[in-house]
Amino acid sequence: MVVFGVLNYYFPNTIPSLTNASAHFLLVLFSKPLYLFIVQIIGQLLHNKNQSNQSFAKSDYLLFPIPLISIGIMLTFTYWNKTLSSIPELNWLISICASGLLLLNLLVFGINQYNQKRQQEYTQMQLLCQKESDMTEYYRALVQQDENQRVLIHDIRRHLASIDTLAAAKETDKIHAYIQQLQTSSCLKESLQRCDIPLLNAILCRYANQCETRQISFHTDIRSHTVDFLTDADLTALFCNLLDNALRAASIPDGFIELHTYTKTNSPFSIITVVNSCLTDPFSGPGRTLVSSKNDHRRHGFGLKSVQRVIDRYDGAIKMYFDLPTLTFHTILTLRPEKC
């Protein structure tokens, strides 16, 4: 109909004067390339989007009447083509209405795709928040375990006294059972002190164990009162996501991770730096964007979004770059305690 209106405007009465086959051929000759051009543009816009594994919602059926109504309007224009073609001023209205209907259908399709994407992102963020909450509770449990260990060490004299009493009574079996119970107690597991914040210390100890398992050198330098203004949830979201990314990249021969926190001189900002080994430049995507190494690319970026959420809450900033000569990836965060 767009082509029909344009042709009738510049060549009045040309199409109605032709036979049906000739008119049809002329319209097809101009309309099909236009259709191909529009489809190519849409294809390019959707080329880099991951459309796989998307469920078809029942609410999408509500969109079907819109293209059906558009087809009905087009058929009406076709039925009236002889009358409208005799009025040159209305030929532009045909083209404008046809273009408007085309844009309307594309707009509805685009809004639907955008809403689906936003809904998926919202769901992923909700799952991420739930994961962070669960991780916070987990690290709190580790802190409680560490406290129980301190209590057990404090009471070790009483345990030795009880063992001595059993030894005096020659209760060998009971002594053996008592010692086995103490040895298998989780309270006696080794716990390193890496910082003066109990929750963060539990987080760092967990990642230190993972680095030791993967033969990754892990060094931390957490200065006192540099990140103690962060809430438990923010500590978990920030350091777990940063160290998860660093651990994934540094899982190579002679890999290492360095974590430092300090306060900038004559400034209210606290600085957090993470330097880790990285064999390839992660900024190799279109527009120098980060490329995920995860198998599930749909979850790519949500960890950094969680980090960004904490940064925004404390009026901070983040900078990331890859140093090719040393094959290291650098992450630098600045946080303002007064913001919270």
mmCIF file of C-alpha atoms in Angstrom:
data_model
loop_
_atom_site.group_PDB
_atom_site.id
_atom_site.type_symbol
_atom_site.label_atom_id
_atom_site.label_comp_id
_atom_site.label_asym_id
_atom_site.label_seq_id
_atom_site.Cartn_x
_atom_site.Cartn_y
_atom_site.Cartn_z
ATOM 1 C CA MET A 1 0.000 0.000 0.000
ATOM 2 C CA VAL A 2 2.963 2.337 0.561
ATOM 3 C CA VAL A 3 4.150 1.684 -3.002
ATOM 4 C CA PHE A 4 0.578 1.950 -4.304
ATOM 5 C CA GLY A 5 0.115 5.405 -2.817
ATOM 6 C CA VAL A 6 3.470 6.708 -4.058
ATOM 7 C CA LEU A 7 3.003 5.398 -7.605
ATOM 8 C CA ASN A 8 -0.484 6.851 -7.875
ATOM 9 C CA TYR A 9 0.738 10.219 -6.655
ATOM 10 C CA TYR A 10 3.569 10.551 -9.184
ATOM 11 C CA PHE A 11 1.835 8.598 -11.977
ATOM 12 C CA PRO A 12 -1.915 9.282 -11.640
ATOM 13 C CA ASN A 13 -4.252 6.692 -13.146
ATOM 14 C CA THR A 14 -1.332 4.560 -14.269
ATOM 15 C CA ILE A 15 -2.104 1.475 -12.187
ATOM 16 C CA PRO A 16 -5.904 1.559 -12.703
ATOM 17 C CA SER A 17 -5.377 1.820 -16.462
ATOM 18 C CA LEU A 18 -3.226 -1.305 -16.541
ATOM 19 C CA THR A 19 -4.570 -4.831 -16.640
ATOM 20 C CA ASN A 20 -4.777 -6.685 -13.359
ATOM 21 C CA ALA A 21 -1.697 -8.826 -14.128
ATOM 22 C CA SER A 22 0.381 -5.827 -15.220
ATOM 23 C CA ALA A 23 -0.638 -3.735 -12.228
ATOM 24 C CA HIS A 24 0.115 -6.608 -9.894
ATOM 25 C CA PHE A 25 3.526 -7.128 -11.464
ATOM 26 C CA LEU A 26 4.369 -3.427 -11.169
ATOM 27 C CA LEU A 27 3.374 -3.293 -7.506
ATOM 28 C CA VAL A 28 5.349 -6.445 -6.737
ATOM 29 C CA LEU A 29 8.383 -5.086 -8.586
ATOM 30 C CA PHE A 30 8.597 -2.105 -6.218
ATOM 31 C CA SER A 31 7.070 -3.472 -2.996
ATOM 32 C CA LYS A 32 9.111 -6.683 -2.628
ATOM 33 C CA PRO A 33 12.520 -4.905 -2.518
ATOM 34 C CA LEU A 34 11.063 -2.490 0.042
ATOM 35 C CA TYR A 35 9.838 -5.445 2.100
ATOM 36 C CA LEU A 36 13.254 -7.135 1.834
ATOM 37 C CA PHE A 37 14.977 -3.912 2.939
ATOM 38 C CA ILE A 38 12.775 -3.603 6.040
ATOM 39 C CA VAL A 39 13.267 -7.267 6.965
ATOM 40 C CA GLN A 40 17.035 -6.910 6.581
ATOM 41 C CA ILE A 41 17.032 -3.951 8.983
ATOM 42 C CA ILE A 42 15.003 -5.905 11.546
ATOM 43 C CA GLY A 43 17.296 -8.898 11.112
ATOM 44 C CA GLN A 44 20.378 -6.759 11.765
ATOM 45 C CA LEU A 45 18.794 -5.251 14.877
ATOM 46 C CA LEU A 46 18.014 -8.703 16.276
ATOM 47 C CA HIS A 47 21.215 -10.381 15.077
ATOM 48 C CA ASN A 48 23.206 -9.993 18.305
ATOM 49 C CA LYS A 49 20.331 -10.794 20.626
ATOM 50 C CA ASN A 50 20.090 -14.220 22.176
ATOM 51 C CA GLN A 51 16.568 -15.358 21.345
ATOM 52 C CA SER A 52 17.086 -19.006 22.284
ATOM 53 C CA ASN A 53 15.396 -20.714 25.207
ATOM 54 C CA GLN A 54 12.720 -18.021 25.435
ATOM 55 C CA SER A 55 9.343 -19.273 26.511
ATOM 56 C CA PHE A 56 6.213 -18.187 24.666
ATOM 57 C CA ALA A 57 3.915 -16.509 27.176
ATOM 58 C CA LYS A 58 0.168 -16.895 26.881
ATOM 59 C CA SER A 59 -0.163 -13.124 27.066
ATOM 60 C CA ASP A 60 1.529 -12.938 23.640
ATOM 61 C CA TYR A 61 -1.712 -14.196 22.097
ATOM 62 C CA LEU A 62 -3.256 -10.841 23.011
ATOM 63 C CA LEU A 63 -0.976 -9.219 20.411
ATOM 64 C CA PHE A 64 -2.435 -11.215 17.511
ATOM 65 C CA PRO A 65 -5.436 -8.914 16.865
ATOM 66 C CA ILE A 66 -3.116 -5.999 16.049
ATOM 67 C CA PRO A 67 -1.624 -7.448 12.803
ATOM 68 C CA LEU A 68 -5.044 -8.929 11.927
ATOM 69 C CA ILE A 69 -6.657 -5.504 12.218
ATOM 70 C CA SER A 70 -3.831 -4.059 10.117
ATOM 71 C CA ILE A 71 -4.506 -6.644 7.403
ATOM 72 C CA GLY A 72 -8.191 -5.735 7.483
ATOM 73 C CA ILE A 73 -7.367 -2.064 6.986
ATOM 74 C CA MET A 74 -5.068 -2.901 4.097
ATOM 75 C CA LEU A 75 -7.799 -4.960 2.430
ATOM 76 C CA THR A 76 -10.156 -2.035 2.840
ATOM 77 C CA PHE A 77 -7.641 0.248 1.122
ATOM 78 C CA THR A 78 -7.315 -2.265 -1.692
ATOM 79 C CA TYR A 79 -11.089 -2.428 -2.130
ATOM 80 C CA TRP A 80 -11.263 1.347 -2.393
ATOM 81 C CA ASN A 81 -8.143 1.740 -4.539
ATOM 82 C CA LYS A 82 -9.972 2.845 -7.672
ATOM 83 C CA THR A 83 -11.837 5.584 -5.847
ATOM 84 C CA LEU A 84 -8.836 6.774 -3.868
ATOM 85 C CA SER A 85 -6.470 6.661 -6.826
ATOM 86 C CA SER A 86 -8.533 9.310 -8.590
ATOM 87 C CA ILE A 87 -7.820 11.790 -5.782
ATOM 88 C CA PRO A 88 -4.072 12.639 -5.830
ATOM 89 C CA GLU A 89 -4.101 14.231 -2.360
ATOM 90 C CA LEU A 90 -5.300 10.980 -0.813
ATOM 91 C CA ASN A 91 -2.478 8.926 -2.316
ATOM 92 C CA TRP A 92 -0.061 10.328 0.241
ATOM 93 C CA LEU A 93 -2.572 9.501 2.973
ATOM 94 C CA ILE A 94 -2.556 5.893 1.795
ATOM 95 C CA SER A 95 1.227 5.748 2.027
ATOM 96 C CA ILE A 96 1.268 7.543 5.392
ATOM 97 C CA CYS A 97 -1.425 5.264 6.856
ATOM 98 C CA ALA A 98 0.322 2.156 5.532
ATOM 99 C CA SER A 99 3.647 3.318 6.965
ATOM 100 C CA GLY A 100 1.956 4.154 10.257
ATOM 101 C CA LEU A 101 0.428 0.684 10.487
ATOM 102 C CA LEU A 102 3.803 -0.867 9.710
ATOM 103 C CA LEU A 103 5.495 1.187 12.430
ATOM 104 C CA LEU A 104 2.668 0.368 14.828
ATOM 105 C CA ASN A 105 3.179 -3.382 14.351
ATOM 106 C CA LEU A 106 6.953 -3.045 14.719
ATOM 107 C CA LEU A 107 6.503 -0.865 17.805
ATOM 108 C CA VAL A 108 4.203 -3.395 19.449
ATOM 109 C CA PHE A 109 6.665 -6.179 18.651
ATOM 110 C CA GLY A 110 9.576 -4.123 20.021
ATOM 111 C CA ILE A 111 7.750 -3.198 23.226
ATOM 112 C CA ASN A 112 6.824 -6.834 23.768
ATOM 113 C CA GLN A 113 10.443 -7.933 23.298
ATOM 114 C CA TYR A 114 11.651 -5.169 25.616
ATOM 115 C CA ASN A 115 9.162 -6.139 28.319
ATOM 116 C CA GLN A 116 10.207 -9.791 28.073
ATOM 117 C CA LYS A 117 13.857 -8.811 28.410
ATOM 118 C CA ARG A 118 13.128 -6.575 31.403
ATOM 119 C CA GLN A 119 11.096 -9.340 33.010
ATOM 120 C CA GLN A 120 13.951 -11.806 32.555
ATOM 121 C CA GLU A 121 16.440 -9.323 34.006
ATOM 122 C CA TYR A 122 14.135 -8.672 36.952
ATOM 123 C CA THR A 123 13.765 -12.399 37.589
ATOM 124 C CA GLN A 124 17.521 -12.902 37.384
ATOM 125 C CA MET A 125 18.130 -10.008 39.766
ATOM 126 C CA GLN A 126 15.591 -11.426 42.210
ATOM 127 C CA LEU A 127 17.351 -14.788 42.096
ATOM 128 C CA LEU A 128 20.682 -13.026 42.548
ATOM 129 C CA CYS A 129 19.384 -11.111 45.571
ATOM 130 C CA GLN A 130 18.082 -14.361 47.040
ATOM 131 C CA LYS A 131 21.464 -15.978 46.434
ATOM 132 C CA GLU A 132 23.226 -13.074 48.138
ATOM 133 C CA SER A 133 20.871 -13.372 51.101
ATOM 134 C CA ASP A 134 21.566 -17.105 51.353
ATOM 135 C CA MET A 135 25.309 -16.509 51.076
ATOM 136 C CA THR A 136 25.116 -13.890 53.818
ATOM 137 C CA GLU A 137 23.415 -16.371 56.119
ATOM 138 C CA TYR A 138 26.031 -18.964 55.191
ATOM 139 C CA TYR A 139 28.901 -16.667 56.125
ATOM 140 C CA ARG A 140 27.153 -15.699 59.317
ATOM 141 C CA ALA A 141 27.050 -19.395 60.146
ATOM 142 C CA LEU A 142 30.793 -19.573 59.496
ATOM 143 C CA VAL A 143 31.300 -16.645 61.859
ATOM 144 C CA GLN A 144 29.264 -18.483 64.473
ATOM 145 C CA GLN A 145 31.378 -21.589 63.888
ATOM 146 C CA ASP A 146 34.515 -19.533 64.422
ATOM 147 C CA GLU A 147 33.048 -18.193 67.653
ATOM 148 C CA ASN A 148 32.278 -21.742 68.770
ATOM 149 C CA GLN A 149 35.875 -22.666 68.015
ATOM 150 C CA ARG A 150 37.109 -19.881 70.260
ATOM 151 C CA VAL A 151 34.790 -21.076 73.014
ATOM 152 C CA LEU A 152 36.064 -24.642 72.625
ATOM 153 C CA ILE A 153 39.664 -23.513 72.799
ATOM 154 C CA HIS A 154 38.813 -21.482 75.892
ATOM 155 C CA ASP A 155 37.287 -24.591 77.501
ATOM 156 C CA ILE A 156 40.115 -26.940 76.501
ATOM 157 C CA ARG A 157 41.369 -27.078 80.082
ATOM 158 C CA ARG A 158 38.021 -28.435 81.228
ATOM 159 C CA HIS A 159 38.124 -31.074 78.497
ATOM 160 C CA LEU A 160 41.636 -32.093 79.544
ATOM 161 C CA ALA A 161 40.485 -32.308 83.148
ATOM 162 C CA SER A 162 37.619 -34.576 82.129
ATOM 163 C CA ILE A 163 40.005 -36.804 80.167
ATOM 164 C CA ASP A 164 42.338 -36.935 83.162
ATOM 165 C CA THR A 165 39.443 -38.031 85.363
ATOM 166 C CA LEU A 166 38.540 -40.805 82.924
ATOM 167 C CA ALA A 167 42.201 -41.861 82.767
ATOM 168 C CA ALA A 168 42.371 -42.089 86.570
ATOM 169 C CA ALA A 169 39.310 -44.341 86.435
ATOM 170 C CA LYS A 170 40.945 -46.373 83.630
ATOM 171 C CA GLU A 171 37.966 -45.807 81.325
ATOM 172 C CA THR A 172 39.916 -46.412 78.109
ATOM 173 C CA ASP A 173 36.926 -46.714 75.801
ATOM 174 C CA LYS A 174 35.363 -43.522 77.089
ATOM 175 C CA ILE A 175 38.663 -41.654 76.734
ATOM 176 C CA HIS A 176 38.975 -42.827 73.140
ATOM 177 C CA ALA A 177 35.388 -41.783 72.340
ATOM 178 C CA TYR A 178 35.903 -38.409 74.037
ATOM 179 C CA ILE A 179 39.055 -37.676 72.009
ATOM 180 C CA GLN A 180 37.415 -38.795 68.763
ATOM 181 C CA GLN A 181 34.501 -36.466 69.450
ATOM 182 C CA LEU A 182 36.848 -33.525 69.949
ATOM 183 C CA GLN A 183 38.914 -34.341 66.860
ATOM 184 C CA THR A 184 35.889 -34.537 64.575
ATOM 185 C CA SER A 185 34.333 -31.374 65.936
ATOM 186 C CA SER A 186 33.940 -28.628 63.347
ATOM 187 C CA CYS A 187 34.984 -26.151 66.006
ATOM 188 C CA LEU A 188 38.580 -27.366 65.767
ATOM 189 C CA LYS A 189 38.964 -26.679 62.074
ATOM 190 C CA GLU A 190 41.670 -24.196 61.189
ATOM 191 C CA SER A 191 40.508 -20.604 60.740
ATOM 192 C CA LEU A 192 42.859 -17.872 59.566
ATOM 193 C CA GLN A 193 42.482 -14.239 60.558
ATOM 194 C CA ARG A 194 42.694 -12.157 57.376
ATOM 195 C CA CYS A 195 40.828 -9.052 58.552
ATOM 196 C CA ASP A 196 39.065 -7.636 61.595
ATOM 197 C CA ILE A 197 35.533 -8.011 60.122
ATOM 198 C CA PRO A 198 34.183 -11.473 61.046
ATOM 199 C CA LEU A 199 31.888 -11.878 58.034
ATOM 200 C CA LEU A 200 34.485 -10.689 55.523
ATOM 201 C CA ASN A 201 37.087 -12.902 57.191
ATOM 202 C CA ALA A 202 34.812 -15.921 56.646
ATOM 203 C CA ILE A 203 34.393 -14.944 52.979
ATOM 204 C CA LEU A 204 38.138 -14.558 52.438
ATOM 205 C CA CYS A 205 38.916 -17.851 54.181
ATOM 206 C CA ARG A 206 36.458 -19.656 51.925
ATOM 207 C CA TYR A 207 38.014 -18.243 48.768
ATOM 208 C CA ALA A 208 41.498 -18.892 50.139
ATOM 209 C CA ASN A 209 40.582 -22.573 50.433
ATOM 210 C CA GLN A 210 39.265 -22.602 46.855
ATOM 211 C CA CYS A 211 42.460 -20.947 45.611
ATOM 212 C CA GLU A 212 44.566 -23.497 47.475
ATOM 213 C CA THR A 213 42.579 -26.312 45.845
ATOM 214 C CA ARG A 214 43.145 -24.820 42.373
ATOM 215 C CA GLN A 215 46.775 -23.923 43.138
ATOM 216 C CA ILE A 216 46.150 -20.189 42.844
ATOM 217 C CA SER A 217 48.194 -17.752 44.904
ATOM 218 C CA PHE A 218 45.836 -15.659 47.033
ATOM 219 C CA HIS A 219 47.071 -12.549 48.823
ATOM 220 C CA THR A 220 44.927 -10.115 50.803
ATOM 221 C CA ASP A 221 45.661 -6.844 52.546
ATOM 222 C CA ILE A 222 42.546 -5.511 54.274
ATOM 223 C CA ARG A 223 43.372 -2.377 56.221
ATOM 224 C CA SER A 224 41.383 -1.668 59.394
ATOM 225 C CA HIS A 225 38.250 0.483 59.138
ATOM 226 C CA THR A 226 38.338 0.599 55.336
ATOM 227 C CA VAL A 227 35.192 -1.408 54.551
ATOM 228 C CA ASP A 228 33.557 -1.812 57.957
ATOM 229 C CA PHE A 229 30.810 0.633 56.913
ATOM 230 C CA LEU A 230 29.410 -1.944 54.467
ATOM 231 C CA THR A 231 26.393 -3.968 55.560
ATOM 232 C CA ASP A 232 26.570 -7.758 55.662
ATOM 233 C CA ALA A 233 24.541 -8.051 52.449
ATOM 234 C CA ASP A 234 26.745 -5.495 50.665
ATOM 235 C CA LEU A 235 29.921 -7.222 51.838
ATOM 236 C CA THR A 236 28.656 -10.523 50.471
ATOM 237 C CA ALA A 237 27.452 -9.084 47.152
ATOM 238 C CA LEU A 238 30.595 -7.027 46.560
ATOM 239 C CA PHE A 239 33.430 -9.360 47.521
ATOM 240 C CA CYS A 240 31.811 -12.637 46.443
ATOM 241 C CA ASN A 241 31.079 -11.365 42.930
ATOM 242 C CA LEU A 242 34.519 -9.765 42.564
ATOM 243 C CA LEU A 243 36.325 -12.861 43.797
ATOM 244 C CA ASP A 244 34.126 -15.202 41.742
ATOM 245 C CA ASN A 245 35.167 -13.394 38.553
ATOM 246 C CA ALA A 246 38.814 -13.266 39.637
ATOM 247 C CA LEU A 247 38.825 -16.958 40.569
ATOM 248 C CA ARG A 248 37.385 -17.956 37.200
ATOM 249 C CA ALA A 249 39.981 -15.946 35.278
ATOM 250 C CA ALA A 250 42.950 -16.936 37.464
ATOM 251 C CA SER A 251 42.368 -20.689 37.173
ATOM 252 C CA ILE A 252 45.490 -21.075 35.042
ATOM 253 C CA PRO A 253 49.044 -22.236 35.713
ATOM 254 C CA ASP A 254 50.811 -19.843 38.122
ATOM 255 C CA GLY A 255 47.599 -17.880 38.576
ATOM 256 C CA PHE A 256 47.251 -15.371 41.398
ATOM 257 C CA ILE A 257 44.728 -13.033 42.997
ATOM 258 C CA GLU A 258 45.573 -9.927 45.010
ATOM 259 C CA LEU A 259 42.962 -8.075 47.034
ATOM 260 C CA HIS A 260 43.711 -4.770 48.755
ATOM 261 C CA THR A 261 41.578 -2.251 50.615
ATOM 262 C CA TYR A 262 42.828 1.086 51.879
ATOM 263 C CA THR A 263 41.704 4.650 52.478
ATOM 264 C CA LYS A 264 42.802 7.325 50.062
ATOM 265 C CA THR A 265 44.935 10.031 51.699
ATOM 266 C CA ASN A 266 43.032 13.233 52.492
ATOM 267 C CA SER A 267 39.899 11.748 51.017
ATOM 268 C CA PRO A 268 36.747 10.147 52.454
ATOM 269 C CA PHE A 269 36.860 7.403 49.822
ATOM 270 C CA SER A 270 37.806 3.802 50.484
ATOM 271 C CA ILE A 271 39.638 2.012 47.674
ATOM 272 C CA ILE A 272 39.211 -1.677 46.816
ATOM 273 C CA THR A 273 41.551 -3.178 44.226
ATOM 274 C CA VAL A 274 41.503 -6.669 42.765
ATOM 275 C CA VAL A 275 44.341 -7.817 40.499
ATOM 276 C CA ASN A 276 44.226 -11.311 39.026
ATOM 277 C CA SER A 277 45.874 -13.347 36.294
ATOM 278 C CA CYS A 278 44.060 -13.411 32.964
ATOM 279 C CA LEU A 279 45.330 -15.028 29.762
ATOM 280 C CA THR A 280 43.021 -13.266 27.299
ATOM 281 C CA ASP A 281 41.599 -9.789 27.052
ATOM 282 C CA PRO A 282 37.986 -10.019 28.327
ATOM 283 C CA PHE A 283 37.168 -6.743 26.541
ATOM 284 C CA SER A 284 37.021 -8.443 23.158
ATOM 285 C CA GLY A 285 33.302 -8.090 22.556
ATOM 286 C CA PRO A 286 31.570 -5.525 20.339
ATOM 287 C CA GLY A 287 32.253 -2.032 21.621
ATOM 288 C CA ARG A 288 34.975 -3.329 23.958
ATOM 289 C CA THR A 289 32.440 -4.966 26.253
ATOM 290 C CA LEU A 290 33.209 -7.776 28.669
ATOM 291 C CA VAL A 291 32.811 -11.281 27.248
ATOM 292 C CA SER A 292 31.621 -13.973 29.620
ATOM 293 C CA SER A 293 33.359 -17.334 29.971
ATOM 294 C CA LYS A 294 30.286 -18.875 31.591
ATOM 295 C CA ASN A 295 28.463 -21.673 29.843
ATOM 296 C CA ASP A 296 25.128 -19.945 30.478
ATOM 297 C CA HIS A 297 25.546 -16.579 28.755
ATOM 298 C CA ARG A 298 22.102 -15.457 29.859
ATOM 299 C CA ARG A 299 23.488 -14.955 33.364
ATOM 300 C CA HIS A 300 26.417 -12.939 32.140
ATOM 301 C CA GLY A 301 26.653 -9.482 33.671
ATOM 302 C CA PHE A 302 24.382 -9.964 36.670
ATOM 303 C CA GLY A 303 27.316 -10.245 39.073
ATOM 304 C CA LEU A 304 28.662 -6.900 37.886
ATOM 305 C CA LYS A 305 25.165 -5.427 38.107
ATOM 306 C CA SER A 306 25.059 -6.498 41.735
ATOM 307 C CA VAL A 307 28.467 -4.872 42.294
ATOM 308 C CA GLN A 308 27.281 -1.721 40.532
ATOM 309 C CA ARG A 309 24.227 -1.611 42.781
ATOM 310 C CA VAL A 310 26.450 -1.545 45.868
ATOM 311 C CA ILE A 311 28.712 1.078 44.280
ATOM 312 C CA ASP A 312 25.745 3.338 43.528
ATOM 313 C CA ARG A 313 24.501 2.965 47.084
ATOM 314 C CA TYR A 314 27.795 4.347 48.413
ATOM 315 C CA ASP A 315 28.272 7.041 45.758
ATOM 316 C CA GLY A 316 31.278 5.208 44.312
ATOM 317 C CA ALA A 317 32.789 4.318 40.963
ATOM 318 C CA ILE A 318 34.417 1.327 39.289
ATOM 319 C CA LYS A 319 37.187 1.026 36.712
ATOM 320 C CA MET A 320 38.313 -2.166 35.004
ATOM 321 C CA TYR A 321 41.114 -2.696 32.517
ATOM 322 C CA PHE A 322 43.327 -5.444 31.098
ATOM 323 C CA ASP A 323 47.115 -5.080 31.152
ATOM 324 C CA LEU A 324 48.476 -7.006 28.166
ATOM 325 C CA PRO A 325 52.230 -6.973 29.066
ATOM 326 C CA THR A 326 51.595 -8.593 32.471
ATOM 327 C CA LEU A 327 48.438 -10.540 31.477
ATOM 328 C CA THR A 328 46.555 -9.217 34.469
ATOM 329 C CA PHE A 329 43.042 -7.870 34.927
ATOM 330 C CA HIS A 330 42.589 -4.902 37.258
ATOM 331 C CA THR A 331 39.418 -3.843 39.074
ATOM 332 C CA ILE A 332 39.439 -0.618 41.096
ATOM 333 C CA LEU A 333 36.483 0.494 43.210
ATOM 334 C CA THR A 334 35.978 3.687 45.192
ATOM 335 C CA LEU A 335 33.316 3.873 47.891
ATOM 336 C CA ARG A 336 32.207 6.818 49.996
ATOM 337 C CA PRO A 337 31.265 5.787 53.568
ATOM 338 C CA GLU A 338 29.316 8.992 54.223
ATOM 339 C CA LYS A 339 26.791 8.038 51.525
ATOM 340 C CA CYS A 340 25.298 5.253 53.607
#
